[in-house]
CSV table of C-alpha atoms and ligand atoms in Angstrom, one decimal:
chain,number,residue,atom,x,y,z
A,1,MET,CA,147.6,157.9,143.1
A,2,LYS,CA,145.6,155.9,140.6
A,3,LEU,CA,143.3,153.2,142.0
A,4,TYR,CA,142.0,150.0,140.4
A,5,VAL,CA,139.6,147.9,142.3
A,6,GLU,CA,139.5,144.5,140.9
A,7,LYS,CA,136.9,141.7,141.6
A,8,ASP,CA,139.2,139.3,143.4
A,9,TYR,CA,142.9,138.2,143.9
A,10,ASP,CA,143.3,136.6,140.4
A,11,ALA,CA,141.9,139.8,138.6
A,12,MET,CA,144.3,141.9,140.8
A,13,SER,CA,147.2,139.7,139.9
A,14,ARG,CA,146.3,139.8,136.3
A,15,ARG,CA,146.2,143.6,136.2
A,16,VAL,CA,149.5,143.9,138.0
A,17,ALA,CA,151.3,141.3,135.8
A,18,ALA,CA,150.0,143.1,132.6
A,19,MET,CA,151.5,146.4,134.0
A,20,ILE,CA,154.9,144.6,134.6
A,21,ILE,CA,154.9,143.0,131.2
A,22,GLU,CA,154.3,146.3,129.6
A,23,GLU,CA,157.2,147.8,131.5
A,24,MET,CA,159.5,145.1,130.6
A,25,ASN,CA,158.6,145.3,126.9
A,26,TYR,CA,159.0,149.0,126.9
A,27,ASN,CA,162.3,148.7,128.5
A,28,PRO,CA,164.0,145.3,128.3
A,29,ARG,CA,166.7,146.6,130.6
A,30,SER,CA,164.3,147.6,133.4
A,31,VAL,CA,165.3,147.5,137.0
A,32,LEU,CA,162.5,146.0,138.9
A,33,GLY,CA,161.9,146.4,142.5
A,34,MET,CA,160.4,143.2,143.9
A,35,SER,CA,158.3,142.2,147.0
A,36,THR,CA,157.6,139.0,148.8
A,37,GLY,CA,154.8,137.7,150.9
A,38,GLY,CA,151.4,136.2,149.8
A,39,THR,CA,150.2,139.2,147.8
A,40,PRO,CA,152.5,139.0,144.9
A,41,MET,CA,152.6,135.3,144.3
A,42,GLY,CA,149.8,135.2,141.7
A,43,THR,CA,151.5,138.1,139.8
A,44,TYR,CA,154.8,136.1,139.7
A,45,GLU,CA,152.9,132.9,138.5
A,46,LEU,CA,151.5,135.0,135.6
A,47,LEU,CA,155.0,136.5,134.9
A,48,ILE,CA,156.4,132.8,134.6
A,49,LYS,CA,153.5,131.9,132.3
A,50,ALA,CA,154.2,135.1,130.1
A,51,TYR,CA,157.8,134.1,130.0
A,52,GLU,CA,156.9,130.5,129.0
A,53,GLU,CA,154.6,131.9,126.2
A,54,LYS,CA,157.7,134.0,125.1
A,55,LYS,CA,155.8,137.3,125.9
A,56,ILE,CA,158.7,138.6,128.1
A,57,ASP,CA,162.4,138.3,128.3
A,58,PHE,CA,164.2,138.6,131.7
A,59,SER,CA,167.7,138.3,130.1
A,60,ARG,CA,168.6,141.9,130.6
A,61,ILE,CA,166.3,142.6,133.6
A,62,LYS,CA,167.7,143.5,137.0
A,63,THR,CA,165.8,143.3,140.2
A,64,PHE,CA,166.1,144.6,143.7
A,65,ASN,CA,164.2,143.1,146.5
A,66,CYS,CA,162.9,145.6,149.3
A,67,ASP,CA,163.9,143.5,152.3
A,68,GLU,CA,165.3,140.3,153.8
A,69,TYR,CA,165.2,138.9,157.4
A,70,ILE,CA,168.4,139.3,159.3
A,71,GLY,CA,170.1,136.0,160.2
A,72,LEU,CA,168.5,133.8,157.5
A,73,HIS,CA,170.7,132.2,155.0
A,74,GLY,CA,169.5,132.4,151.4
A,75,GLU,CA,168.9,128.6,151.5
A,76,ASP,CA,166.5,128.9,154.3
A,77,PRO,CA,163.0,128.3,153.1
A,78,ASN,CA,161.8,131.3,155.0
A,79,SER,CA,164.3,133.7,153.5
A,80,TYR,CA,163.2,136.2,150.9
A,81,ARG,CA,166.0,134.9,148.6
A,82,TYR,CA,164.5,131.5,148.8
A,83,PHE,CA,161.0,132.8,148.2
A,84,MET,CA,162.1,134.8,145.1
A,85,ASN,CA,164.2,131.9,143.6
A,86,ASN,CA,161.3,129.5,144.1
A,87,ASN,CA,158.4,131.7,143.1
A,88,LEU,CA,160.0,133.5,140.1
A,89,PHE,CA,163.8,133.5,139.3
A,90,ASN,CA,164.2,129.7,139.0
A,91,HIS,CA,161.5,129.6,136.4
A,92,VAL,CA,162.5,132.4,134.1
A,93,ASN,CA,165.6,133.5,132.1
A,94,VAL,CA,166.9,136.1,134.6
A,95,ASP,CA,170.6,136.0,135.3
A,96,THR,CA,170.7,135.3,139.0
A,97,ARG,CA,173.6,137.7,139.4
A,98,ASN,CA,171.3,140.4,138.3
A,99,THR,CA,168.9,139.6,141.1
A,100,TYR,CA,169.7,141.6,144.3
A,101,ILE,CA,168.3,140.8,147.7
A,102,PRO,CA,169.7,142.2,151.0
A,103,ASP,CA,172.1,139.8,152.6
A,104,GLY,CA,170.6,139.1,156.0
A,105,ARG,CA,173.9,137.5,157.0
A,106,ALA,CA,176.2,140.4,156.1
A,107,LYS,CA,179.0,141.0,158.6
A,108,ASN,CA,178.7,144.7,158.8
A,109,LEU,CA,175.0,145.4,158.5
A,110,GLN,CA,175.3,149.2,158.6
A,111,ALA,CA,177.9,149.3,155.8
A,112,TYR,CA,175.8,146.8,153.8
A,113,CYS,CA,172.8,148.9,154.0
A,114,LYS,CA,174.5,152.0,152.6
A,115,ALA,CA,176.0,149.7,149.8
A,116,TYR,CA,172.7,148.4,148.9
A,117,ASP,CA,171.4,152.0,148.2
A,118,ASN,CA,174.5,152.9,146.3
A,119,LEU,CA,174.1,149.7,144.2
A,120,ILE,CA,170.6,150.7,143.3
A,121,GLU,CA,171.7,154.2,142.4
A,122,SER,CA,174.6,152.8,140.3
A,123,PHE,CA,172.0,151.0,138.0
A,124,GLY,CA,170.1,154.4,137.6
A,125,GLY,CA,167.5,153.6,140.2
A,126,ILE,CA,164.4,151.5,140.2
A,127,ASP,CA,162.1,151.8,137.2
A,128,LEU,CA,159.2,150.0,138.6
A,129,GLN,CA,158.7,149.0,142.3
A,130,LEU,CA,156.1,146.5,143.4
A,131,LEU,CA,154.9,146.8,146.9
A,132,GLY,CA,152.6,145.1,149.3
A,133,ILE,CA,151.1,146.7,152.3
A,134,GLY,CA,151.0,145.3,155.9
A,135,THR,CA,148.0,145.2,158.0
A,136,ASN,CA,149.5,148.0,160.0
A,137,GLY,CA,150.1,150.1,156.9
A,138,HIS,CA,153.9,149.3,156.6
A,139,ILE,CA,155.6,149.2,153.3
A,140,ALA,CA,158.8,146.9,153.1
A,141,PHE,CA,159.7,146.8,156.8
A,142,ASN,CA,159.0,150.4,157.3
A,143,GLU,CA,156.9,149.9,160.4
A,144,PRO,CA,154.6,152.7,161.8
A,145,ALA,CA,156.5,155.2,163.9
A,146,GLU,CA,157.0,158.9,164.5
A,147,GLU,CA,160.1,158.9,162.3
A,148,LEU,CA,160.9,156.7,159.4
A,149,SER,CA,164.2,155.9,157.9
A,150,LEU,CA,165.2,157.6,154.6
A,151,ASN,CA,167.7,154.9,153.5
A,152,THR,CA,168.1,151.2,153.6
A,153,PHE,CA,168.1,150.4,157.3
A,154,ILE,CA,168.1,147.6,160.0
A,155,ALA,CA,164.4,147.4,160.8
A,156,GLN,CA,162.8,146.0,164.0
A,157,LEU,CA,159.6,144.2,163.1
A,158,ASP,CA,156.3,145.3,164.7
A,159,GLU,CA,154.5,142.8,166.9
A,160,SER,CA,151.7,142.6,164.3
A,161,THR,CA,154.0,142.1,161.5
A,162,ILE,CA,155.7,139.2,163.4
A,163,LYS,CA,152.2,137.6,164.0
A,164,SER,CA,151.1,138.0,160.4
A,165,ASN,CA,154.4,136.5,159.0
A,166,SER,CA,154.3,133.6,161.5
A,167,ARG,CA,152.0,131.8,159.1
A,168,PHE,CA,155.0,131.0,157.0
A,169,PHE,CA,157.0,129.6,160.0
A,170,ASP,CA,156.7,126.6,162.2
A,171,SER,CA,156.1,128.8,165.2
A,172,ILE,CA,155.9,132.4,166.0
A,173,GLU,CA,159.2,132.1,168.0
A,174,ASP,CA,160.9,131.3,164.7
A,175,VAL,CA,160.1,134.6,163.0
A,176,PRO,CA,163.2,136.8,162.9
A,177,THR,CA,162.6,140.1,164.7
A,178,SER,CA,164.8,142.2,162.5
A,179,ALA,CA,165.3,142.6,158.8
A,180,ILE,CA,167.2,144.8,156.4
A,181,SER,CA,164.7,147.0,154.6
A,182,MET,CA,164.7,149.6,152.0
A,183,GLY,CA,164.0,152.9,153.6
A,184,MET,CA,161.0,155.4,152.6
A,185,GLY,CA,163.5,157.4,150.6
A,186,SER,CA,164.9,154.4,148.7
A,187,ILE,CA,161.3,153.4,147.7
A,188,MET,CA,160.1,156.9,146.8
A,189,LYS,CA,163.0,157.3,144.5
A,190,ALA,CA,161.5,154.6,142.1
A,191,ASN,CA,160.2,156.0,138.9
A,192,LYS,CA,156.9,154.2,139.2
A,193,ILE,CA,155.4,152.3,142.1
A,194,ILE,CA,152.6,149.6,142.0
A,195,MET,CA,151.1,148.7,145.3
A,196,LEU,CA,148.8,145.7,145.6
A,197,ALA,CA,146.6,144.6,148.4
A,198,ASN,CA,143.9,141.9,148.6
A,199,GLY,CA,141.6,140.4,151.3
A,200,LYS,CA,139.7,141.6,154.2
A,201,ASN,CA,142.7,141.8,156.5
A,202,LYS,CA,144.0,144.7,154.5
A,203,ALA,CA,140.8,146.6,154.4
A,204,GLU,CA,141.5,148.8,157.4
A,205,ALA,CA,145.0,149.8,156.2
A,206,ILE,CA,143.5,150.6,152.7
A,207,ASN,CA,140.7,152.5,154.3
A,208,ARG,CA,143.2,154.6,156.3
A,209,LEU,CA,145.3,155.2,153.3
A,210,LEU,CA,142.5,156.3,151.0
A,211,GLU,CA,140.1,158.0,153.3
A,212,SER,CA,142.5,160.1,155.4
A,213,GLU,CA,144.0,163.2,154.3
A,214,LEU,CA,147.1,162.8,156.4
A,215,VAL,CA,150.7,161.8,155.5
A,216,THR,CA,151.9,160.2,158.7
A,217,GLY,CA,154.8,158.0,159.8
A,218,TRP,CA,152.1,156.1,161.7
A,219,LEU,CA,150.8,154.9,158.2
A,220,PRO,CA,154.0,154.5,156.1
A,221,ALA,CA,152.0,153.7,153.0
A,222,SER,CA,150.5,157.3,153.2
A,223,PHE,CA,153.8,158.8,151.9
A,224,LEU,CA,152.9,157.2,148.6
A,225,HIS,CA,150.4,160.0,148.2
A,226,LEU,CA,153.5,162.3,147.6
A,227,HIS,CA,154.9,160.2,144.7
A,228,THR,CA,153.7,161.2,141.1
A,229,ASP,CA,153.4,157.7,139.7
A,230,VAL,CA,151.8,155.3,142.0
A,231,THR,CA,149.1,152.7,141.0
A,232,LEU,CA,147.2,151.0,143.8
A,233,VAL,CA,145.7,147.7,142.6
A,234,ILE,CA,143.5,146.0,145.2
A,235,ASP,CA,140.5,143.6,145.3
A,236,GLU,CA,137.0,144.3,146.4
A,237,GLU,CA,137.6,142.9,149.9
A,238,ALA,CA,140.6,145.2,150.5
A,239,PHE,CA,138.3,148.0,149.3
A,240,SER,CA,135.3,147.0,151.4
A,241,LEU,CA,135.7,149.5,154.3
A,242,CYS,CA,136.0,152.5,151.8
A,243,ASP,CA,133.3,154.7,150.6
A,244,GLU,CA,132.2,153.9,146.9
A,245,ARG,CA,132.9,157.6,146.1
A,246,THR,CA,136.5,157.1,147.0
A,247,LEU,CA,136.8,155.4,143.7
A,248,TYR,CA,136.3,158.7,141.9
A,249,LYS,CA,138.9,160.5,144.0
A,250,PHE,CA,141.7,158.2,142.6
A,251,TYR,CA,141.4,157.5,138.9
B,1,LIG,P1,151.6,139.8,152.5
B,1,LIG,O1,152.6,140.9,153.0
B,1,LIG,O2,151.7,140.0,151.0
B,1,LIG,O3,152.2,138.4,153.0
B,1,LIG,O4,150.2,140.1,153.0
B,1,LIG,C1,152.5,142.1,152.7
B,1,LIG,C2,153.4,143.0,153.5
B,1,LIG,O5,153.6,142.8,154.8
B,1,LIG,O6,154.0,144.0,152.9
């Protein structure tokens, strides 16, 4: 795992955007794994700017999002489809037919999960996966547990996740309690992974991730230590509980 600690959110976003731009220019047919939430919004803004400045072209790009709430329609402002359209897809020249986000209203959810993994495989897998991390160490909706799911699955959201995501909803009761999420295996099959985190509320999860020698289902992000091409880009606040020497362990 390679680690970059940037001064603040903007610097973190700039580094991540630069890495995605490099990937897209290296392979204009890249399959990108996308994430939602507050963390990647700055990165998406910079990708839109790069597109406007003609530095990147989305016309042959395919995207797969990690997750979607069950029960929400794509036009619901809290759905991840709406988030992606609003924060990225509507502003660039991606073909929306090439943007895949799990369908939270699929009739047969089990079959749908299997089909989602098959679809990713059919495009040769994900070249670059962008990930956030939950305050509890989750990635996508792989919540801390003794056993984690290998494949795309129906996830039950942790209390702490419902609480943190409630900031986007009118009330906590409106937050869906389940989601379709890529499993740990679906994520770990990506060629490259970039995980980003900012702010003090992520410091504890980052501290556990970087200071512990354990790979455990109780910290799903810890499995990323087993992947050969992971870059963690965080800001100083997210790094604030770590030992300075940790910087030299991951370079
Ligand atoms: P956030 O969510 O970017 O809104 O903090 C990250 C996550 O839960 O994976």
